[in-house]
Coordinates of N, CA and C in Angstrom, one line a residue:
M198 N 21.3 19.4 9.0 CA 21.1 17.9 8.3 C 20.7 16.7 9.4
R199 N 19.5 16.1 9.2 CA 19.1 15.1 10.1 C 19.5 13.8 9.5
V200 N 19.9 12.7 10.1 CA 20.4 11.5 9.8 C 19.5 10.6 10.7
V201 N 18.8 9.5 9.8 CA 18.5 8.5 10.8 C 19.1 7.3 10.5
L202 N 19.5 6.7 11.5 CA 20.4 5.3 11.2 C 19.1 4.3 11.4
H203 N 19.3 3.4 10.8 CA 18.2 2.0 10.7 C 19.2 1.1 11.3
Y204 N 19.6 1.1 12.3 CA 20.7 -0.2 13.0 C 20.2 -0.6 14.2
S205 N 20.3 -1.7 14.6 CA 19.8 -2.2 15.8 C 20.9 -1.9 16.6
A206 N 20.9 -1.7 18.0 CA 21.7 -1.6 19.0 C 22.6 -2.7 18.8
G207 N 24.1 -2.5 18.8 CA 25.0 -3.5 18.8 C 26.5 -3.0 18.8
P208 N 27.4 -4.0 18.3 CA 28.9 -3.7 18.4 C 29.0 -2.7 17.2
G209 N 29.5 -1.6 17.5 CA 29.7 -0.7 16.4 C 29.0 0.7 16.4
L210 N 27.8 0.5 17.2 CA 27.1 1.5 17.1 C 27.6 2.8 17.6
A211 N 28.3 2.9 18.5 CA 29.1 3.9 19.0 C 29.9 4.8 18.3
A212 N 31.1 3.8 17.4 CA 31.6 4.5 16.6 C 30.9 5.0 15.5
R213 N 29.8 4.5 14.7 CA 29.1 5.0 13.9 C 28.4 6.2 14.3
M214 N 27.9 6.5 15.6 CA 27.4 7.6 16.1 C 28.4 8.7 16.2
A215 N 29.9 8.4 16.4 CA 30.7 9.3 16.7 C 31.1 9.8 15.2
A216 N 31.3 9.2 14.5 CA 31.8 9.5 13.0 C 30.7 10.3 12.5
F217 N 29.5 10.3 12.5 CA 28.6 11.2 12.1 C 28.7 12.5 12.8
A218 N 28.7 12.3 14.2 CA 28.8 13.6 15.2 C 30.0 14.3 14.7
A219 N 31.2 13.6 14.5 CA 32.3 14.3 13.9 C 32.2 15.2 12.6
R220 N 31.1 14.7 11.8 CA 30.9 15.7 10.6 C 29.7 16.8 10.9
D221 N 29.4 16.8 12.2 CA 28.4 18.0 12.5 C 26.9 17.6 12.2
L222 N 26.7 16.3 12.1 CA 25.4 15.9 11.8 C 24.6 15.3 12.9
H223 N 23.5 15.6 13.3 CA 22.5 15.2 14.2 C 22.3 13.7 14.0
V224 N 22.3 12.7 14.9 CA 22.0 11.5 14.8 C 20.9 10.9 15.7
T225 N 19.9 10.1 15.1 CA 18.9 9.6 15.8 C 19.1 8.1 15.4
V226 N 19.0 7.4 16.4 CA 19.1 5.9 16.4 C 18.0 5.2 16.6
C227 N 17.2 4.5 15.6 CA 16.0 3.9 16.0 C 16.1 2.5 16.3
P228 N 16.1 2.3 17.7 CA 16.3 0.9 18.2 C 15.1 0.0 17.9
E229 N 13.9 0.5 17.6 CA 12.7 -0.4 16.9 C 13.1 -1.1 15.8
H230 N 14.1 -0.8 15.1 CA 14.4 -1.3 13.6 C 15.2 -2.7 14.2
D231 N 14.3 -3.8 14.1 CA 15.0 -5.2 14.5 C 15.0 -5.7 13.4
D232 N 16.4 -6.3 12.7 CA 16.5 -7.1 11.9 C 15.9 -8.5 11.9
A233 N 15.9 -9.1 12.9 CA 15.4 -10.3 13.3 C 13.4 -10.1 12.7
A234 N 13.0 -9.1 13.4 CA 11.7 -8.9 13.2 C 11.4 -8.8 11.7
F235 N 12.1 -8.3 11.0 CA 12.1 -7.7 9.8 C 12.4 -8.8 8.9
A236 N 13.1 -9.8 9.2 CA 13.5 -11.2 8.6 C 12.4 -11.8 8.7
E237 N 11.6 -11.9 9.9 CA 10.6 -12.9 10.1 C 9.4 -12.2 9.3
A238 N 9.2 -11.1 9.1 CA 8.1 -10.8 8.2 C 8.7 -10.9 6.6
M239 N 9.5 -10.8 6.5 CA 9.8 -11.5 4.8 C 9.6 -13.0 4.6
R240 N 9.9 -13.6 6.0 CA 9.8 -15.1 5.6 C 8.4 -15.5 5.9
E241 N 7.6 -14.8 6.6 CA 6.0 -15.0 6.6 C 5.4 -14.4 5.0
A242 N 5.8 -13.6 4.6 CA 5.6 -13.2 3.1 C 5.9 -14.1 2.1
L243 N 7.0 -14.8 2.4 CA 7.4 -15.8 1.3 C 6.7 -17.2 1.6
L244 N 6.1 -17.4 2.9 CA 5.3 -18.4 2.9 C 3.9 -18.4 2.4
N245 N 3.6 -17.1 2.4 CA 2.3 -16.8 1.9 C 2.1 -16.6 0.4
A246 N 3.4 -16.5 -0.4 CA 3.6 -16.3 -1.6 C 3.0 -17.6 -2.5
P247 N 2.8 -17.9 -3.5 CA 2.7 -19.1 -4.1 C 4.1 -19.9 -4.3
D248 N 4.2 -21.0 -4.2 CA 5.6 -21.9 -4.6 C 5.5 -22.0 -6.1
G249 N 6.6 -21.9 -6.6 CA 6.9 -22.0 -8.0 C 8.2 -21.6 -8.5
V250 N 8.4 -21.5 -9.8 CA 9.5 -21.1 -10.6 C 8.8 -20.1 -11.7
Y251 N 9.3 -18.9 -11.6 CA 8.9 -17.8 -12.4 C 10.0 -17.0 -13.1
E252 N 9.9 -16.8 -14.5 CA 10.7 -16.3 -15.1 C 10.2 -14.7 -15.7
G253 N 11.3 -13.9 -15.8 CA 11.0 -12.9 -16.4 C 12.2 -12.0 -16.8
E254 N 12.4 -10.9 -17.9 CA 13.7 -10.4 -18.6 C 12.8 -9.1 -18.8
D255 N 14.2 -8.2 -19.0 CA 13.8 -6.8 -19.3 C 15.4 -6.7 -20.2
T256 N 15.2 -5.6 -21.2 CA 16.5 -5.1 -21.9 C 17.0 -3.8 -21.7
I257 N 18.0 -3.5 -21.8 CA 18.7 -2.4 -22.0 C 19.2 -2.2 -23.5
D258 N 18.5 -0.9 -24.1 CA 18.6 -0.9 -25.5 C 19.9 -0.9 -26.1
C259 N 21.0 -0.3 -25.4 CA 22.4 -0.3 -25.8 C 23.4 0.3 -24.8
D260 N 24.6 0.1 -25.0 CA 25.5 1.0 -24.5 C 26.1 2.1 -25.1
A261 N 27.1 2.9 -24.7 CA 27.6 4.0 -25.7 C 28.4 3.7 -26.7
V262 N 28.9 2.3 -26.8 CA 29.8 1.6 -27.6 C 29.3 1.3 -29.1
D263 N 28.1 0.7 -28.8 CA 27.5 0.2 -30.1 C 25.7 0.4 -29.9
N264 N 25.3 0.9 -30.7 CA 23.9 1.0 -30.5 C 22.9 0.1 -31.3
T265 N 23.5 -1.0 -31.7 CA 22.8 -2.3 -32.2 C 22.8 -3.2 -31.1
E266 N 23.5 -3.1 -30.1 CA 23.6 -4.1 -29.2 C 22.5 -4.0 -28.1
E267 N 21.6 -4.9 -27.8 CA 21.1 -4.8 -26.5 C 21.5 -5.6 -25.5
Y268 N 21.2 -5.4 -24.2 CA 21.4 -6.2 -23.1 C 20.4 -6.9 -22.6
L269 N 20.4 -8.0 -22.1 CA 19.0 -8.9 -21.6 C 19.3 -9.1 -20.0
V270 N 18.7 -8.6 -19.2 CA 18.6 -9.0 -17.8 C 17.4 -10.2 -17.7
R271 N 17.9 -11.3 -17.3 CA 17.0 -12.3 -17.0 C 17.0 -12.9 -15.6
A272 N 15.8 -13.1 -15.2 CA 15.7 -13.2 -13.6 C 14.7 -14.6 -13.7
K273 N 15.3 -15.6 -12.9 CA 14.4 -16.8 -12.7 C 14.1 -16.8 -11.4
V274 N 13.1 -16.9 -10.7 CA 12.8 -16.5 -9.5 C 12.1 -17.9 -8.7
T275 N 12.5 -18.6 -8.0 CA 12.0 -20.0 -7.5 C 11.8 -19.6 -6.0
I276 N 10.5 -19.8 -5.7 CA 9.9 -19.6 -4.5 C 9.4 -21.0 -3.9
A277 N 10.3 -21.3 -2.8 CA 9.9 -22.7 -2.0 C 9.7 -22.5 -0.6
G278 N 8.6 -22.5 0.1 CA 8.6 -22.1 1.4 C 8.9 -20.9 1.6
A279 N 9.6 -20.8 2.9 CA 10.4 -19.5 3.4 C 11.4 -19.1 2.9
R280 N 11.8 -19.7 1.2 CA 13.1 -19.2 0.9 C 12.8 -18.9 -0.7
V281 N 13.5 -18.1 -1.1 CA 13.6 -17.7 -2.5 C 14.7 -17.7 -3.2
E282 N 14.7 -18.2 -4.3 CA 16.2 -18.0 -5.1 C 16.1 -17.1 -6.6
V283 N 16.8 -16.0 -6.7 CA 16.8 -15.1 -7.8 C 18.2 -15.8 -8.5
D284 N 17.8 -16.3 -9.6 CA 18.8 -16.7 -10.7 C 19.0 -15.8 -12.0
L285 N 20.1 -15.2 -11.9 CA 20.4 -14.2 -12.8 C 21.1 -14.7 -14.0
S286 N 21.3 -16.0 -14.2 CA 21.8 -16.7 -15.3 C 21.2 -16.5 -16.5
G287 N 22.0 -16.5 -17.5 CA 21.4 -16.3 -18.9 C 21.4 -14.6 -19.2
S288 N 21.5 -13.8 -18.0 CA 21.7 -12.4 -18.4 C 23.1 -12.0 -19.5
S289 N 22.7 -10.9 -20.1 CA 24.0 -10.6 -21.1 C 25.1 -10.4 -20.5
R290 N 26.4 -10.5 -21.2 CA 27.7 -10.2 -20.7 C 27.9 -8.9 -20.3
Q291 N 28.9 -8.4 -19.5 CA 28.8 -7.1 -19.2 C 29.1 -6.3 -20.4
A292 N 28.7 -5.1 -20.2 CA 28.8 -4.0 -21.1 C 30.3 -3.2 -21.1
R293 N 30.4 -2.8 -22.5 CA 31.8 -2.0 -22.6 C 32.0 -0.9 -21.9
S294 N 30.7 -0.1 -21.7 CA 30.5 1.0 -21.2 C 30.3 1.0 -19.8
C295 N 29.8 1.8 -19.2 CA 29.4 2.4 -17.6 C 28.1 2.2 -17.2
I296 N 27.5 1.0 -18.0 CA 26.0 1.0 -17.8 C 25.9 -0.2 -16.8
N297 N 27.0 -0.7 -16.4 CA 27.1 -2.3 -16.0 C 26.6 -2.2 -14.1
A298 N 26.0 -3.1 -13.7 CA 25.9 -3.2 -12.4 C 26.8 -3.9 -11.6
G299 N 27.2 -3.8 -10.2 CA 28.0 -4.8 -9.6 C 27.0 -5.8 -8.8
W300 N 27.6 -6.6 -8.4 CA 27.0 -7.8 -7.6 C 26.1 -7.3 -6.4
L301 N 26.8 -6.2 -5.9 CA 26.1 -5.4 -4.8 C 24.7 -5.1 -5.0
D302 N 24.9 -4.3 -6.2 CA 23.6 -3.6 -6.7 C 22.7 -4.5 -7.4
A303 N 23.1 -5.7 -7.8 CA 22.3 -6.7 -8.0 C 21.5 -7.3 -6.9
K304 N 22.3 -7.5 -6.1 CA 21.8 -8.2 -4.5 C 20.6 -7.0 -4.2
T305 N 21.1 -5.9 -4.1 CA 19.9 -4.8 -3.6 C 18.8 -4.5 -4.5
S306 N 18.9 -4.7 -5.7 CA 17.7 -4.8 -6.7 C 16.9 -5.7 -6.5
A307 N 17.2 -7.0 -6.3 CA 16.4 -8.3 -6.0 C 15.9 -8.2 -4.9
A308 N 16.4 -7.6 -3.8 CA 15.8 -7.5 -2.3 C 14.8 -6.3 -2.5
T309 N 15.0 -5.4 -3.2 CA 14.2 -4.1 -3.5 C 12.9 -4.8 -4.2
A310 N 13.2 -5.4 -5.1 CA 11.9 -6.0 -6.0 C 11.1 -6.8 -4.9
L311 N 11.5 -7.5 -4.2 CA 11.0 -8.5 -3.3 C 10.2 -7.9 -2.3
K312 N 10.6 -6.8 -1.6 CA 10.2 -6.0 -0.8 C 9.1 -5.2 -1.3
F313 N 8.9 -4.6 -2.4 CA 8.1 -4.0 -3.2 C 6.7 -5.2 -3.3
L314 N 6.9 -6.2 -4.0 CA 6.1 -7.1 -4.3 C 5.6 -8.1 -3.1
L315 N 6.4 -8.6 -2.0 CA 5.8 -9.3 -1.2 C 5.8 -8.9 0.4
E316 N 6.3 -7.8 0.6 CA 6.4 -7.4 2.2 C 6.8 -5.7 2.2
P317 N 5.8 -5.0 1.8 CA 6.2 -3.7 1.5 C 6.1 -3.0 3.2
A318 N 5.6 -3.7 3.9 CA 4.9 -3.0 5.4 C 6.2 -2.5 6.1
T319 N 7.2 -3.4 6.2 CA 8.3 -3.1 7.0 C 9.4 -2.3 6.5
P320 N 10.3 -2.0 7.2 CA 11.6 -1.0 6.3 C 12.5 -2.0 6.0
F321 N 13.0 -1.5 5.0 CA 14.4 -2.2 4.2 C 15.5 -2.4 5.0
T322 N 15.7 -3.5 5.8 CA 17.1 -3.6 6.6 C 17.6 -4.9 5.8
S323 N 18.7 -5.4 6.5 CA 19.5 -6.5 6.1 C 18.5 -7.6 6.6
G324 N 17.8 -7.8 7.2 CA 16.9 -8.7 7.4 C 15.9 -9.3 6.1
V325 N 16.1 -8.2 5.3 CA 15.4 -8.8 3.9 C 16.2 -9.9 3.2
F326 N 17.3 -9.8 3.4 CA 18.2 -10.8 2.6 C 18.4 -12.2 3.3
R327 N 17.9 -12.3 4.5 CA 18.0 -13.8 5.3 C 17.4 -15.0 4.8
H328 N 16.3 -14.8 4.0 CA 15.6 -15.6 3.2 C 15.8 -15.7 1.8
V329 N 16.6 -15.0 1.3 CA 17.0 -14.7 -0.4 C 18.1 -15.4 -0.7
D330 N 18.3 -16.3 -1.6 CA 19.8 -16.8 -2.1 C 19.7 -16.0 -3.7
L331 N 20.9 -15.8 -4.1 CA 21.2 -15.1 -5.3 C 22.4 -16.1 -6.1
V332 N 21.9 -16.2 -7.3 CA 23.0 -16.9 -8.4 C 23.1 -16.0 -9.4
I333 N 24.4 -15.4 -9.3 CA 24.5 -14.2 -10.3 C 26.0 -14.8 -11.0
P334 N 25.9 -14.6 -12.3 CA 26.9 -15.0 -13.1 C 28.0 -14.1 -13.3
T335 N 29.3 -14.7 -13.2 CA 30.4 -13.7 -13.2 C 30.7 -12.9 -14.5
A336 N 30.8 -11.5 -14.6 CA 31.4 -10.6 -15.7 C 29.9 -10.4 -16.7
S337 N 29.0 -10.1 -16.0 CA 27.7 -10.0 -16.6 C 27.0 -8.5 -16.6
I338 N 26.1 -8.4 -17.1 CA 25.8 -6.9 -17.0 C 25.1 -6.6 -15.6
V339 N 25.0 -7.5 -14.8 CA 24.5 -7.4 -13.3 C 25.7 -8.1 -12.4
S340 N 26.7 -8.1 -13.0 CA 28.2 -8.3 -12.0 C 29.2 -8.4 -12.6
A341 N 29.3 -6.9 -13.2 CA 30.4 -6.5 -14.0 C 31.8 -6.8 -13.2
A342 N 32.9 -7.3 -13.9 CA 34.3 -7.4 -13.3 C 35.4 -6.9 -14.3
P343 N 36.4 -6.3 -13.2 CA 37.4 -5.4 -13.8 C 38.3 -6.7 -15.0
P344 N 38.9 -6.2 -15.8 CA 39.1 -4.9 -16.1 C 38.2 -4.1 -17.1
D345 N 37.3 -4.7 -17.8 CA 36.5 -4.1 -18.7 C 35.0 -3.8 -18.3
G346 N 34.8 -4.3 -17.2 CA 33.4 -4.1 -16.7 C 33.3 -2.6 -15.8
A347 N 33.2 -1.6 -16.5 CA 33.1 -0.4 -15.8 C 31.7 -0.3 -14.9
I348 N 31.8 0.3 -14.0 CA 30.5 0.5 -13.2 C 30.2 2.2 -12.9
M349 N 29.4 2.5 -13.2 CA 29.6 4.1 -12.9 C 28.1 4.3 -12.2
L350 N 27.3 4.8 -12.9 CA 25.6 5.1 -12.8 C 24.9 3.7 -13.0
Y351 N 25.0 2.5 -12.2 CA 24.4 1.4 -12.4 C 22.9 1.5 -12.3
W352 N 22.2 2.6 -12.7 CA 20.7 2.7 -12.6 C 20.3 1.7 -13.8
E353 N 20.8 1.7 -14.9 CA 20.3 1.0 -16.0 C 20.2 -0.4 -15.7
A354 N 21.4 -1.2 -15.4 CA 20.9 -2.3 -15.3 C 20.2 -3.1 -13.9
S355 N 20.6 -2.3 -12.9 CA 19.6 -2.4 -11.7 C 18.2 -2.4 -11.9
S356 N 18.0 -1.2 -12.6 CA 16.4 -1.1 -12.9 C 15.8 -2.1 -14.0
A357 N 16.7 -2.7 -14.7 CA 16.5 -3.7 -15.5 C 16.1 -4.9 -14.9
L358 N 16.9 -5.3 -13.7 CA 16.7 -6.3 -13.0 C 15.3 -6.3 -12.0
L359 N 15.3 -5.0 -11.6 CA 13.8 -4.9 -10.8 C 13.0 -5.3 -11.7
I360 N 12.6 -4.7 -12.9 CA 11.6 -4.9 -13.8 C 11.5 -6.5 -14.2
A361 N 12.6 -7.1 -14.3 CA 12.7 -8.6 -14.5 C 12.0 -9.4 -13.6
I362 N 12.4 -9.0 -12.3 CA 11.5 -10.0 -11.3 C 10.2 -9.5 -11.0
F363 N 9.7 -8.0 -11.2 CA 8.1 -7.6 -11.3 C 7.6 -8.6 -12.4
K364 N 8.2 -8.5 -13.7 CA 7.7 -9.3 -14.8 C 7.6 -10.9 -14.2
A365 N 8.5 -11.4 -13.7 CA 8.7 -12.7 -13.4 C 7.5 -13.2 -12.2
L366 N 7.0 -12.3 -11.6 CA 6.3 -12.5 -10.6 C 4.7 -12.0 -10.6
A367 N 4.6 -11.5 -11.9 CA 3.6 -10.6 -12.1 C 2.0 -11.8 -12.0
H368 N 2.2 -12.8 -13.2 CA 1.2 -13.6 -13.0 C 0.7 -14.4 -11.7
A369 N 1.9 -14.7 -10.9 CA 1.7 -15.4 -9.8 C 1.3 -14.5 -8.5
L370 N 1.3 -13.4 -8.6 CA 0.8 -12.2 -7.5 C -0.4 -11.7 -8.1
N371 N -0.8 -11.8 -9.3 CA -2.2 -11.5 -9.8 C -2.2 -10.0 -9.6
R372 N -3.4 -9.7 -8.7 CA -3.7 -8.5 -8.3 C -2.6 -7.5 -7.6
D373 N -1.6 -8.1 -6.6 CA -0.6 -7.9 -6.2 C 0.5 -7.3 -6.9
A374 N 0.7 -7.7 -8.2 CA 1.8 -7.6 -9.0 C 2.0 -5.9 -9.3
I375 N 3.1 -5.5 -9.5 CA 3.3 -4.1 -9.9 C 3.8 -4.0 -11.5
G376 N 3.2 -2.9 -12.1 CA 3.7 -2.9 -13.7 C 5.0 -2.2 -13.4
G377 N 5.8 -2.4 -14.4 CA 7.0 -1.7 -14.8 C 6.9 -0.3 -15.4
D378 N 7.9 0.2 -15.4 CA 8.4 1.7 -16.0 C 9.3 1.7 -17.2
L379 N 9.6 3.1 -17.6 CA 11.0 3.0 -18.8 C 12.0 2.5 -18.0
A380 N 12.3 2.5 -16.9 CA 13.2 1.8 -16.3 C 15.0 2.3 -16.9
S381 N 14.8 3.5 -17.1 CA 16.0 4.2 -17.7 C 16.0 5.8 -17.2
A382 N 17.3 6.1 -16.8 CA 17.5 7.6 -16.8 C 18.1 8.0 -18.1
A383 N 18.1 7.2 -19.0 CA 18.7 7.7 -20.3 C 20.1 8.6 -20.5
V384 N 20.8 8.1 -19.7 CA 21.9 8.8 -19.4 C 23.3 8.7 -20.3
H385 N 22.9 7.3 -21.2 CA 24.2 6.5 -21.8 C 24.0 7.1 -23.2
N386 N 23.0 7.8 -23.8 CA 22.9 7.8 -25.3 C 23.0 9.2 -25.7

């Protein structure tokens, strides 16, 4: 097995390499992956994107508890210069079954959507997040909280968030927009 670590050289690199080596994996470190450079690429992409407030939403048809309740994922995307805010307020409450996402899943989905739409040319690193602010309500479908907000296969909520951002920016990006998909692994019904 070959594992490529996309880390810049820095504190902890030797420990990460040793941990992988202890599991008999071959490790290649890619020093050309510079988070600062990738953050700058996202900053430039945001400066080239049209400023404005854009809204999109997507739904999850139901959870395993009640097939009549839909779950809404709402995204308000505000682009202002070199910053973007993704506000998930207005998304449905957390589900009673394990179709929820956690806040880290929401963070990753939002950044993934922005990378796809605005700056797909460079690798996905932590530099993507430097210019992104998230507003995530507590105990929602995209930020489940214990004891009732089970998170297992977070594909459902994460995909709905990705599609909601695609929809939000569709008109603003015009020909550079991305169409959605079924956005479901269909594992909960």
